[in-house]
mmCIF file of C-alpha atoms in Angstrom:
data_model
loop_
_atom_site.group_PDB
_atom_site.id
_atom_site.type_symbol
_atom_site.label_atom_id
_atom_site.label_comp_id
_atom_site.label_asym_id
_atom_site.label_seq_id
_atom_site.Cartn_x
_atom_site.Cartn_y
_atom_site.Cartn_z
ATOM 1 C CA UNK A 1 113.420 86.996 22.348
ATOM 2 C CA UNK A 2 112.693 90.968 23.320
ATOM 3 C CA UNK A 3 110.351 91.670 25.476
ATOM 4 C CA UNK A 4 107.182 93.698 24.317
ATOM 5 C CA UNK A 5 105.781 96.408 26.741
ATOM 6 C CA UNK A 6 102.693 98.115 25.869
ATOM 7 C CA UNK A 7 103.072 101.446 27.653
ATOM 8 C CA UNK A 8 98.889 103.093 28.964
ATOM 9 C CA UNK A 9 99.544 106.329 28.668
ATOM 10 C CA UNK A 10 96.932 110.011 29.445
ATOM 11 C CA UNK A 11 98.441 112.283 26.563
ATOM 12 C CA UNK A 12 96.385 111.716 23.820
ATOM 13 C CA UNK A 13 93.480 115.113 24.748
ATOM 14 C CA UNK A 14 96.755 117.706 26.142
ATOM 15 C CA UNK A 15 98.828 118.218 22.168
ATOM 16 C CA UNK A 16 100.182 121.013 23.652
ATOM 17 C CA UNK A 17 101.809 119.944 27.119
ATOM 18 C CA UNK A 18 105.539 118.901 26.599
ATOM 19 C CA UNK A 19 106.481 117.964 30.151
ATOM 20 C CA UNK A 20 103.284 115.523 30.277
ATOM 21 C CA UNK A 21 104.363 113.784 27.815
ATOM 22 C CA UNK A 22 107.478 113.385 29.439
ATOM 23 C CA UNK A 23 105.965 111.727 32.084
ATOM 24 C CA UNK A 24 105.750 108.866 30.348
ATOM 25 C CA UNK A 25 108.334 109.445 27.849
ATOM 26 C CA UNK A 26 110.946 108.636 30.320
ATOM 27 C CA UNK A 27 109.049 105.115 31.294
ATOM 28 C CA UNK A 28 109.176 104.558 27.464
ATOM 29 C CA UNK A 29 112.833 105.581 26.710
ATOM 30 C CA UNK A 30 114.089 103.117 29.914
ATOM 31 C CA UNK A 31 112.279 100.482 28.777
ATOM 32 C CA UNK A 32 113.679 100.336 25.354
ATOM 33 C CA UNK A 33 117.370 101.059 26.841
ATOM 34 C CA UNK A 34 117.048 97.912 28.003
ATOM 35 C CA UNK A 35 116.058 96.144 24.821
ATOM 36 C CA UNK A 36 111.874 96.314 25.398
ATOM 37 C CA UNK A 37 109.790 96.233 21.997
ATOM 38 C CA UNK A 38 107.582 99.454 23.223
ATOM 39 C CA UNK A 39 103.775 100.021 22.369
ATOM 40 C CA UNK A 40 102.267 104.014 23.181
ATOM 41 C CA UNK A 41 98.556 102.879 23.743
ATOM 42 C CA UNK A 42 96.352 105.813 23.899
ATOM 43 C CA UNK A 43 92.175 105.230 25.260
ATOM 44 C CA UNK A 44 90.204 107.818 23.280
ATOM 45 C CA UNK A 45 86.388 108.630 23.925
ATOM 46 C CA UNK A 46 84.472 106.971 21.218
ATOM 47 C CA UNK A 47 81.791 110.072 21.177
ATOM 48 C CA UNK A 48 84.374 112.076 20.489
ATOM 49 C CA UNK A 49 84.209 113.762 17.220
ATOM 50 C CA UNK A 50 86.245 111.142 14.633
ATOM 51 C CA UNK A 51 88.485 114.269 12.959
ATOM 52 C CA UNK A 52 89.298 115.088 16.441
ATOM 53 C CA UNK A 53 91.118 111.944 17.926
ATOM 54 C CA UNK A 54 92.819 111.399 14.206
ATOM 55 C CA UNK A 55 94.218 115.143 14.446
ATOM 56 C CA UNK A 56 95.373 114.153 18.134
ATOM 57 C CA UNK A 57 96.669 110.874 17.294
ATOM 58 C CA UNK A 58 99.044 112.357 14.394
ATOM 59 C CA UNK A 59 100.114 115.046 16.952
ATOM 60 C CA UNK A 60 101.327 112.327 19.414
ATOM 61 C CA UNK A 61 102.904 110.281 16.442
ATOM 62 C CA UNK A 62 104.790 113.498 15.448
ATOM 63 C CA UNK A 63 106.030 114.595 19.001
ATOM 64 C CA UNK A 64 107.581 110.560 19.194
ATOM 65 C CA UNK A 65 108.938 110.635 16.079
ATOM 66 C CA UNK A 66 112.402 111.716 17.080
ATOM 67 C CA UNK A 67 112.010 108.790 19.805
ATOM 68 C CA UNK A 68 111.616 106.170 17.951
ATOM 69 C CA UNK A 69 108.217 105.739 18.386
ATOM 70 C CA UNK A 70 106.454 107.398 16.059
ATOM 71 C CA UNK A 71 104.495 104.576 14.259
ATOM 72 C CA UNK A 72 104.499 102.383 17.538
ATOM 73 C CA UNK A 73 101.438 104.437 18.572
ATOM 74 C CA UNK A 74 97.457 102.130 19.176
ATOM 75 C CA UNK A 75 94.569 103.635 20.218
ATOM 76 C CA UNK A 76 91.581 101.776 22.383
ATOM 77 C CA UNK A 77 88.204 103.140 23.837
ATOM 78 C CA UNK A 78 87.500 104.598 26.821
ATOM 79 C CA UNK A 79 84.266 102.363 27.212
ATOM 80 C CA UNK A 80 83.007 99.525 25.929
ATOM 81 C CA UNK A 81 81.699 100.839 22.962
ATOM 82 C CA UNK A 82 84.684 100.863 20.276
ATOM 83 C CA UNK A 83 85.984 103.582 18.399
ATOM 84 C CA UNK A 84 85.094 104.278 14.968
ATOM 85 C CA UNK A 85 86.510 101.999 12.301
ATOM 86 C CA UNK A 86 88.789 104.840 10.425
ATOM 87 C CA UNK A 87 90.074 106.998 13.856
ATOM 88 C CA UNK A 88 92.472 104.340 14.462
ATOM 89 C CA UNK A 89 93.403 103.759 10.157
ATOM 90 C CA UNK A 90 97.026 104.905 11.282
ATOM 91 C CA UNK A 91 97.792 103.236 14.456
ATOM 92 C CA UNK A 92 98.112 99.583 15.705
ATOM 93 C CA UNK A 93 95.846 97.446 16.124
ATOM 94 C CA UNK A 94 94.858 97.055 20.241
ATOM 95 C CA UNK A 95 94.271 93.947 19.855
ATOM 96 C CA UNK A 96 97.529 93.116 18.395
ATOM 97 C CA UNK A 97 99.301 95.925 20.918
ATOM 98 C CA UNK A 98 97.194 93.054 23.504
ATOM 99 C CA UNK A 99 99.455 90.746 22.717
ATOM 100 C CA UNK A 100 101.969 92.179 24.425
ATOM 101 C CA UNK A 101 104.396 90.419 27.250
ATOM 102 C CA UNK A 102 103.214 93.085 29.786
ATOM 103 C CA UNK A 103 100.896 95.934 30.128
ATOM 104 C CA UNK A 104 101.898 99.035 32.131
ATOM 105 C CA UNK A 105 99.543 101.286 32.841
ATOM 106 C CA UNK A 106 100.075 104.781 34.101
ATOM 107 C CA UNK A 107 96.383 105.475 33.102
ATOM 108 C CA UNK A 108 94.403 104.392 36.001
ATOM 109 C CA UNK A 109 91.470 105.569 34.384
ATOM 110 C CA UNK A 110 91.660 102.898 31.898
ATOM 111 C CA UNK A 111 88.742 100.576 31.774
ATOM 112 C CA UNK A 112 88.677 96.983 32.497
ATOM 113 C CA UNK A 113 87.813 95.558 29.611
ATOM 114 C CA UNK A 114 91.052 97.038 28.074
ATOM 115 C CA UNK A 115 93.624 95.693 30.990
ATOM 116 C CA UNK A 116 91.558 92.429 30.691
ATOM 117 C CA UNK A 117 92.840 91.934 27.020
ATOM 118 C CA UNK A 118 96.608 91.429 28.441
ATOM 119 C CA UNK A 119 97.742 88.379 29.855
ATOM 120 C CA UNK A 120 99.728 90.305 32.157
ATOM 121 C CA UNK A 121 99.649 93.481 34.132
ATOM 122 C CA UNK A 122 101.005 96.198 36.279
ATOM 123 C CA UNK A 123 99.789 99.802 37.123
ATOM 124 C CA UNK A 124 101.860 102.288 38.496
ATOM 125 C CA UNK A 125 100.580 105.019 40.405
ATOM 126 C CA UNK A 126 101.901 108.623 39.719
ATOM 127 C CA UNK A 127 99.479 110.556 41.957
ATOM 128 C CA UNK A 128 100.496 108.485 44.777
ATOM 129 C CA UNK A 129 98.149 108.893 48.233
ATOM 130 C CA UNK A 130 95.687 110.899 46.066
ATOM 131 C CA UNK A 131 95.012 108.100 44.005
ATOM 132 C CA UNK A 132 94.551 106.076 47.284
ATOM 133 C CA UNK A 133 92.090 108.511 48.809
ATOM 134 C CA UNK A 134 90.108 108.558 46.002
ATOM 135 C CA UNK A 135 89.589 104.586 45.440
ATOM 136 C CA UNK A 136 88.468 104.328 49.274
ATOM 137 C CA UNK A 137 85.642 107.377 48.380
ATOM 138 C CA UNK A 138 84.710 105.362 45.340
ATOM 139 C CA UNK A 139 85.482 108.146 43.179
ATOM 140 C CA UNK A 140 87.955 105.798 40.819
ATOM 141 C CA UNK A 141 87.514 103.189 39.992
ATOM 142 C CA UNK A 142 90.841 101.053 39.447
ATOM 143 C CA UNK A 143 90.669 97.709 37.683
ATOM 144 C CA UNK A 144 92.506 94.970 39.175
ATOM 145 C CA UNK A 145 96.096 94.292 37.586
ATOM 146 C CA UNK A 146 98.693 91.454 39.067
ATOM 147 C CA UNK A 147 100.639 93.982 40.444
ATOM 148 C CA UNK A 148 99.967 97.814 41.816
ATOM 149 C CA UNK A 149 103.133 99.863 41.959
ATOM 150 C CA UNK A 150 103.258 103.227 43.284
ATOM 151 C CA UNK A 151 105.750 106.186 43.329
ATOM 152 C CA UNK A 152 105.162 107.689 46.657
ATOM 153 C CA UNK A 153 107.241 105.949 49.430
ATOM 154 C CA UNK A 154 104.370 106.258 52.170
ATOM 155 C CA UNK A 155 101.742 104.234 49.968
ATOM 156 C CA UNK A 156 100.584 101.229 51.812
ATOM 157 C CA UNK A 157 103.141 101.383 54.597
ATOM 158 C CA UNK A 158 102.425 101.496 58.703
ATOM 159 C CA UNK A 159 102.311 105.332 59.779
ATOM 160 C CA UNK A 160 100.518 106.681 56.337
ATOM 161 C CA UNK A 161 98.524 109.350 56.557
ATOM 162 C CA UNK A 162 95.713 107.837 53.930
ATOM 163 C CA UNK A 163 94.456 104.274 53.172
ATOM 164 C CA UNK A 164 95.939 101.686 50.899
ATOM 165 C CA UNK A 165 92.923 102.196 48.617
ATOM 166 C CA UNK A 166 92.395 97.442 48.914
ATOM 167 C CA UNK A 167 95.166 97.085 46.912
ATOM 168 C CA UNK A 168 98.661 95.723 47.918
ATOM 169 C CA UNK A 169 101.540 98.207 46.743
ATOM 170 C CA UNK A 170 105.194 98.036 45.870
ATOM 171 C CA UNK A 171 107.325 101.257 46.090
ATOM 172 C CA UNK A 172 108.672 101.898 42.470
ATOM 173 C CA UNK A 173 111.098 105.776 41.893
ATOM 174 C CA UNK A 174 110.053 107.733 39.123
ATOM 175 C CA UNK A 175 112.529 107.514 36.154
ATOM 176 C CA UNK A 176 114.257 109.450 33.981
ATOM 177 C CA UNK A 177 116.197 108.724 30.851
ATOM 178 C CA UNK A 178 119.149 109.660 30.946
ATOM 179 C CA UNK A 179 120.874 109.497 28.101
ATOM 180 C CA UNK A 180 118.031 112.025 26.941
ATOM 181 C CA UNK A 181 118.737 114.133 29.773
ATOM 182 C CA UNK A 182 123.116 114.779 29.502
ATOM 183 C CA UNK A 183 124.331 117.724 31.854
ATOM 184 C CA UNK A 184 123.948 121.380 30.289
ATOM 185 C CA UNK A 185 125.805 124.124 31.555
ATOM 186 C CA UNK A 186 123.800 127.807 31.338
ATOM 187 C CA UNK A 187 125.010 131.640 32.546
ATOM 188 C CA UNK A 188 125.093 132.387 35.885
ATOM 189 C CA UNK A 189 122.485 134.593 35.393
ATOM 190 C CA UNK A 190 119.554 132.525 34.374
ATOM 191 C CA UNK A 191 116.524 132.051 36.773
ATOM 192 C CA UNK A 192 115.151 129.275 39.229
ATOM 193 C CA UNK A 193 111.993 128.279 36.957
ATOM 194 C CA UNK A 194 109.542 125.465 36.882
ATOM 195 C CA UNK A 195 106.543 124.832 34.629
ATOM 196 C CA UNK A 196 103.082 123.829 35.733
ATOM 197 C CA UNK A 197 99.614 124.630 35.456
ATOM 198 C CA UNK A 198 98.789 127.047 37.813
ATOM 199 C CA UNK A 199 95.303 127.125 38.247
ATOM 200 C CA UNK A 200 93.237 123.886 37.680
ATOM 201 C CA UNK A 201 89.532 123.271 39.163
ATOM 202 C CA UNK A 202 90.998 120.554 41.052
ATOM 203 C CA UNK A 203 89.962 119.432 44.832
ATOM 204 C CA UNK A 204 90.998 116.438 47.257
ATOM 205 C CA UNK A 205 89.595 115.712 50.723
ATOM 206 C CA UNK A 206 91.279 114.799 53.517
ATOM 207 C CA UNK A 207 89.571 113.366 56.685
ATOM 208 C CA UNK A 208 86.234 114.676 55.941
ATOM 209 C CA UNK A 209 87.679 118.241 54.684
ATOM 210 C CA UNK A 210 87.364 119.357 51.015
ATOM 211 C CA UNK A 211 90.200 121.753 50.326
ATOM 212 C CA UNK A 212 91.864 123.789 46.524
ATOM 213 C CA UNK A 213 94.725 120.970 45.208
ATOM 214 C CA UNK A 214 95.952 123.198 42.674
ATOM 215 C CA UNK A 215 99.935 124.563 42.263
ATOM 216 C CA UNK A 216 98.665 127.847 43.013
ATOM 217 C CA UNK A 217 97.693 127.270 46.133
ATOM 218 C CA UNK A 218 100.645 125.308 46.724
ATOM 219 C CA UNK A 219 102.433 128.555 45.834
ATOM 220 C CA UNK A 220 100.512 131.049 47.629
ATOM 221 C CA UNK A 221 102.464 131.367 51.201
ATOM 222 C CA UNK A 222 105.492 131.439 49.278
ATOM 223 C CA UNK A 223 104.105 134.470 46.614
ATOM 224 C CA UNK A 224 107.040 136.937 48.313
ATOM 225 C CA UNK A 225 110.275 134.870 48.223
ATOM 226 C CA UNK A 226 111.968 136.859 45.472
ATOM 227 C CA UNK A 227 111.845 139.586 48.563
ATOM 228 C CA UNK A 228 114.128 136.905 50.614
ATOM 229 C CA UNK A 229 116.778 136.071 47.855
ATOM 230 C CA UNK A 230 118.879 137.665 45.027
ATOM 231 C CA UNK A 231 117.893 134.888 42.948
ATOM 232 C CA UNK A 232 115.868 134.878 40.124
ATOM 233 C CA UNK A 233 112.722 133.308 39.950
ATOM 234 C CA UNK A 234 110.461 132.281 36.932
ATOM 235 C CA UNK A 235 107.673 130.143 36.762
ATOM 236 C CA UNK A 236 106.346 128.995 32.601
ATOM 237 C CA UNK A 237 102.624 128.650 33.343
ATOM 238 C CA UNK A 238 99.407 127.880 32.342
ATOM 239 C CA UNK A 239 97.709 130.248 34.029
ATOM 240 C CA UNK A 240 93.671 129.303 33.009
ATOM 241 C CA UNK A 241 90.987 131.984 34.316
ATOM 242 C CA UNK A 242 91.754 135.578 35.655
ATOM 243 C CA UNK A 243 95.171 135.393 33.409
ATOM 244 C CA UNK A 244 96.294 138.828 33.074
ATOM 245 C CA UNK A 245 95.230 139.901 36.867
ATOM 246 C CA UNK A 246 97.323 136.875 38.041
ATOM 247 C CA UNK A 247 100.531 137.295 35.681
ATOM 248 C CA UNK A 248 100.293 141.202 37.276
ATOM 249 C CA UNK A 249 100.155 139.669 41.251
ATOM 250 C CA UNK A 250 103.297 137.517 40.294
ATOM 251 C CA UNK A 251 105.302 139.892 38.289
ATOM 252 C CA UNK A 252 104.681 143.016 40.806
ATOM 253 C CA UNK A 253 105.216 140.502 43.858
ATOM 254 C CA UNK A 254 109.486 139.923 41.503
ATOM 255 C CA UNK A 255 108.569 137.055 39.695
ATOM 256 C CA UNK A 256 109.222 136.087 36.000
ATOM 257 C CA UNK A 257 106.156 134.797 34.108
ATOM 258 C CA UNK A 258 106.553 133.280 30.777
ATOM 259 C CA UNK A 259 103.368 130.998 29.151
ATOM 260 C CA UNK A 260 104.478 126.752 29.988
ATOM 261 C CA UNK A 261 102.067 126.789 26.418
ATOM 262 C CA UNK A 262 104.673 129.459 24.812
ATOM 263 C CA UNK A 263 108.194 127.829 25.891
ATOM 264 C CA UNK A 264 107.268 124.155 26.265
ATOM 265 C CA UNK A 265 104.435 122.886 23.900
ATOM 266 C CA UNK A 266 106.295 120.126 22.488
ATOM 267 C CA UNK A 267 108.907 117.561 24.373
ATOM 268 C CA UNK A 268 112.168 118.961 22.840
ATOM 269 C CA UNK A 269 110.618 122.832 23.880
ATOM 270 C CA UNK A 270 110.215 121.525 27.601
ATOM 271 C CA UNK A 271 113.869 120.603 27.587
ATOM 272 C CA UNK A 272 115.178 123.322 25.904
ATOM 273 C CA UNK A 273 113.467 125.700 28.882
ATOM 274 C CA UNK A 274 114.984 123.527 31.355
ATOM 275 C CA UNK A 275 118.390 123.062 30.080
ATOM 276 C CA UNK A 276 117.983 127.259 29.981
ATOM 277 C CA UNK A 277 117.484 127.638 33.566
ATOM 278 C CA UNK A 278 119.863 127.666 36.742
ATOM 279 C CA UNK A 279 117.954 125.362 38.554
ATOM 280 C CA UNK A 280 114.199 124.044 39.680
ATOM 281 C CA UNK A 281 112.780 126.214 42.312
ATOM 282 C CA UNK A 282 109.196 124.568 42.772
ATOM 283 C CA UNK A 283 106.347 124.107 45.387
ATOM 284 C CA UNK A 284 104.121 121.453 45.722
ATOM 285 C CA UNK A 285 99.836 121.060 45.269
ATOM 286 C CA UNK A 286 98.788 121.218 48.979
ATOM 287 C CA UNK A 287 98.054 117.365 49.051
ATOM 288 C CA UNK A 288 101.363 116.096 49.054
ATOM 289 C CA UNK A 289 102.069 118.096 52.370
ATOM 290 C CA UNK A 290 99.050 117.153 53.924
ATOM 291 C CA UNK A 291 99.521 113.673 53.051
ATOM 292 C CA UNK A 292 103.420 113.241 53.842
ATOM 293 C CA UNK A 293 103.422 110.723 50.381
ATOM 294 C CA UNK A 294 106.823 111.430 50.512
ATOM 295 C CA UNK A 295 106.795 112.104 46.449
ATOM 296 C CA UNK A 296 109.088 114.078 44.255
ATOM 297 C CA UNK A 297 108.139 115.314 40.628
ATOM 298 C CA UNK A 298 108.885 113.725 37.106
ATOM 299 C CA UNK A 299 109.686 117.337 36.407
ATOM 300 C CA UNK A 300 112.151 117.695 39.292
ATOM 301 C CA UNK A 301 114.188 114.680 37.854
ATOM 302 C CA UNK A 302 114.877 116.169 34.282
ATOM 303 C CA UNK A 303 116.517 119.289 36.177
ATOM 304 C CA UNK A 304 118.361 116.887 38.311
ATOM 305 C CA UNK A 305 119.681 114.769 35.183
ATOM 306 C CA UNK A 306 120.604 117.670 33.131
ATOM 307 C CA UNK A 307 122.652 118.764 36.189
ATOM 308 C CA UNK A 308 120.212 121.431 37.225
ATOM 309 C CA UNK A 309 119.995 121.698 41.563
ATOM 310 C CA UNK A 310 116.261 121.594 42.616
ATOM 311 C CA UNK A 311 114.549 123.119 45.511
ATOM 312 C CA UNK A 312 111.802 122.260 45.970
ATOM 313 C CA UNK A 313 108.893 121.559 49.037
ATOM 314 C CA UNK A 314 109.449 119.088 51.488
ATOM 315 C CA UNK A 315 107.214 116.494 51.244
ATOM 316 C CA UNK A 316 107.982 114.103 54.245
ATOM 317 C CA UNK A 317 110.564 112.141 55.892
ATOM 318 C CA UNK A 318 112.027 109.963 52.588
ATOM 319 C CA UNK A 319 114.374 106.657 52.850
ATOM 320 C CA UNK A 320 116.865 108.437 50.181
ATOM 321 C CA UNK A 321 115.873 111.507 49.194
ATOM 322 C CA UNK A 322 118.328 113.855 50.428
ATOM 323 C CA UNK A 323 117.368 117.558 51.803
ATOM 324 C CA UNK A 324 120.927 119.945 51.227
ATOM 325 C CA UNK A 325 122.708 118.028 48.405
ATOM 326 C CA UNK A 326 121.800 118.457 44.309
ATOM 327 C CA UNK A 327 118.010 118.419 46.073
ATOM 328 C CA UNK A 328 117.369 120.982 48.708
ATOM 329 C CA UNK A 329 114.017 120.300 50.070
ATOM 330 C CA UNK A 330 112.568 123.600 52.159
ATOM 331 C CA UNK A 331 109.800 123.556 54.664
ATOM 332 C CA UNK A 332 109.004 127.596 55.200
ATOM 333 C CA UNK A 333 109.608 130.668 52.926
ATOM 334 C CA UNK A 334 112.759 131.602 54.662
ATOM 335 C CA UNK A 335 114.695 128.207 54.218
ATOM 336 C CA UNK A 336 113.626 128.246 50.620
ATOM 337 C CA UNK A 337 115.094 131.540 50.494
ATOM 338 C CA UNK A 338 118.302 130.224 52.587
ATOM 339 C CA UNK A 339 118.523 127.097 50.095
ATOM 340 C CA UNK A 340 118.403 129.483 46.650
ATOM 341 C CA UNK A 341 121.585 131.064 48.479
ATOM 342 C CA UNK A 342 123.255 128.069 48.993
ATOM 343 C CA UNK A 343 122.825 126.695 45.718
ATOM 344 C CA UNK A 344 124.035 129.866 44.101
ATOM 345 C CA UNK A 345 126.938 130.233 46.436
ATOM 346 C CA UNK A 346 128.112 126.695 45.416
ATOM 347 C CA UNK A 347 126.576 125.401 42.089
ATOM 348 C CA UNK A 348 129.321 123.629 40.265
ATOM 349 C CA UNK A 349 129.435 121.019 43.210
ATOM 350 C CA UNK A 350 125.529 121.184 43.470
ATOM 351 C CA UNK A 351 125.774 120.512 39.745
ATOM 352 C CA UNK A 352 127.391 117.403 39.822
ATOM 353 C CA UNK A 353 125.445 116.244 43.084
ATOM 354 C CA UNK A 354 122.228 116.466 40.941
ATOM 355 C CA UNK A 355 123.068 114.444 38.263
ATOM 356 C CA UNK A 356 124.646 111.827 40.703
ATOM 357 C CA UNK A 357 121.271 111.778 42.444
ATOM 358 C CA UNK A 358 119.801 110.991 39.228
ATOM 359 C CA UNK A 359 122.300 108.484 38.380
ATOM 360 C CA UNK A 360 121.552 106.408 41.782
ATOM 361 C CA UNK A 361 117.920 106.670 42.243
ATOM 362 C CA UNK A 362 116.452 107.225 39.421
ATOM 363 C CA UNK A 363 117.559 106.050 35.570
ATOM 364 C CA UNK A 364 115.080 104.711 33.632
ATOM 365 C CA UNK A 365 117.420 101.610 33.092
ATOM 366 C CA UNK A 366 117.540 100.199 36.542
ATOM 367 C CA UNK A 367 114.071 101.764 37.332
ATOM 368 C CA UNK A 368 112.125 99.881 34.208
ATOM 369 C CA UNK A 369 114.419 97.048 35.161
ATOM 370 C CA UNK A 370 113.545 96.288 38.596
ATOM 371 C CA UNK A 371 109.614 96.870 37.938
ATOM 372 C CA UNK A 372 109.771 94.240 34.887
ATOM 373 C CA UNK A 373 111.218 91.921 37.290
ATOM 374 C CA UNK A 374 108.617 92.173 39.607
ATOM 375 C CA UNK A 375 105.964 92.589 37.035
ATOM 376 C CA UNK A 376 106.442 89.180 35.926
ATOM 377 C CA UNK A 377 107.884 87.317 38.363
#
């Protein structure tokens, strides 16, 4: 008998954001490698207007469609209260998606009375030491599940820079598919990019300090590297307020700007912009350096898979993560600048290192694998 997994997911509100989706896509795609009957369940806001979720709900279905997954989409509330009768005409049943071997939950927003409904359970963090800080303020509220995984190698362990949030954690990678993600060769003369949001009302704390936890200002003491490299640089963006007067800074300062809304709306558009670039050159929100959670990006692996070299920030000391080879992690402006070179200088064998990294650490097959295991052992 196959095991069913019903996958929590947080896309069902973004219709537009390909590499979200991806974030769970991956989980999704490795868990049916290995044989998984898999359930998308989706918690929608029961005041939300009813032609509203149904609109969002066929937008998911569509975007999974060439997955497999199309009609193995449910939807659930957000509260208590449930949702109207018709929103969820299309989509399974939650309380048949409840009867599922295992929940999963990358929503750790989800309310209790939905993880309750599963006989067994595991959440796995993906905003690991953030999600920690914000339990011990009381600002989420987690509901207990039988076991708490997280993807930052710090969580939980002696020396962390944040609390454990009361919870006991195991250390789980981040996956990738990879049989979604096959090399891709592209001209020499394509640019570093990564796509993000770039400007998001979004603030952490960190011992008693409130500071901006946003990719721009993750980006801003790094704003002049295209004056330390030959390289080109792009960033796809979602740029929210003062648009135009920021696209100017970056494009005057030798960046490439192109709209993340424009070039990667849908799944298949988010790969075809990374299969079109060189490489990942990316920094990091301002919380993962403060916080050493030793973490790398979702994003980062599907450059890695597709045989794209990353650089990318250094966010502390890691048990396998390596810092010159397929990943370059950089510290200061000047060694990103000296790591662009190096790639560039060598990027067949940088190439094949980053899809060996991939291969190792993190395929969806052995990454699903070993959290089932533990999930209900």
């Amino acid at each position: 008998m196959s095991l069913t997994v019903c996958l929590l997911a947080n896309t069902l509100s973004y219709p537009n954001g390909g590499g979200h989706l991806w974030v769970y896509l991956n989980w999704a795609l490795g868990l049916r490698a290995l044989g998984c009957d898999v359930i998308w369940l989706e918690a929608a806001d029961p005041h939300a207007p009813s032609q509203q979720i149904r609109t969002w709900a066929t937008n998911l279905r569509h975007h999974l469609e060439p997955y497999g997954m199309g009609t193995r989409v449910a939807l659930c509330s957000w509260t208590h209260e449930p949702l109207v009768r018709d929103v969820a005409e299309s989509c399974l049943d939650v309380m048949a998606a409840a009867e599922a071997h295992l929940l999963l939950n990358l929503n750790y927003k989800a309310p209790a009375t939905v993880v309750r409904l599963f006989q067994r359970t595991a959440l796995i963090d993906i905003d690991p030491g953030l999600l920690q800080v914000w339990m011990s303020l009381g600002w989420v509220r987690v509901a207990p599940h039988d076991v708490h995984f997280t993807t930052g190698e710090t969580v939980g362990r002696p020396g962390a820079h944040f609390p454990d949030g009361g919870r006991e954690w195991q250390y789980t990678p981040p996956c990738v598919a990879l049989d979604w993600w096959p090399p891709q060769q592209t001209t020499l003369d394509a640019p570093f990019t990564t796509v993000s949001h770039w400007y998001q009302e979004e603030w952490a704390e960190d011992a008693g300090e409130i500071y901006r936890n946003d990719k721009r200002s993750g980006f801003l003491p790094f704003l002049d590297l295209p004056k330390h490299t030959c390289q080109p640089l792009e960033l796809a963006l979602s740029m929210g307020p003062d648009e135009d007067e920021e696209r100017l800074e970056l494009q005057t300062r030798g960046w490439g700007v192109q709209d993340a809304y424009a070039v990667a709306p849908t799944p298949r558009d988010y790969q075809r912009y990374i299969w079109s670039s060189r490489g990942e050159f990316s920094c990091v929100k301002p919380s993962c350096i403060r916080l050493q959670n030793a973490w790398i990006s979702d994003r980062t692996l599907c450059y890695l898979a597709s045989g794209k070299p990353a650089v990318v920030q250094h966010t502390g000391p890691s048990r396998f993560l390596p810092d010159a080879a397929g990943l370059f992690r950089f510290l200061d402006i000047g060694q990103a600048a000296q790591c662009l070179d190096r790639v560039a200088r060598d990027y067949e064998r940088q190439s094949e290192l980053a899809r060996a990294l991939a291969e190792e650490f993190f395929d969806a097959r052995k990454v699903t694998g070993s959290v089932l295991e533990r999930a209900l052992a």
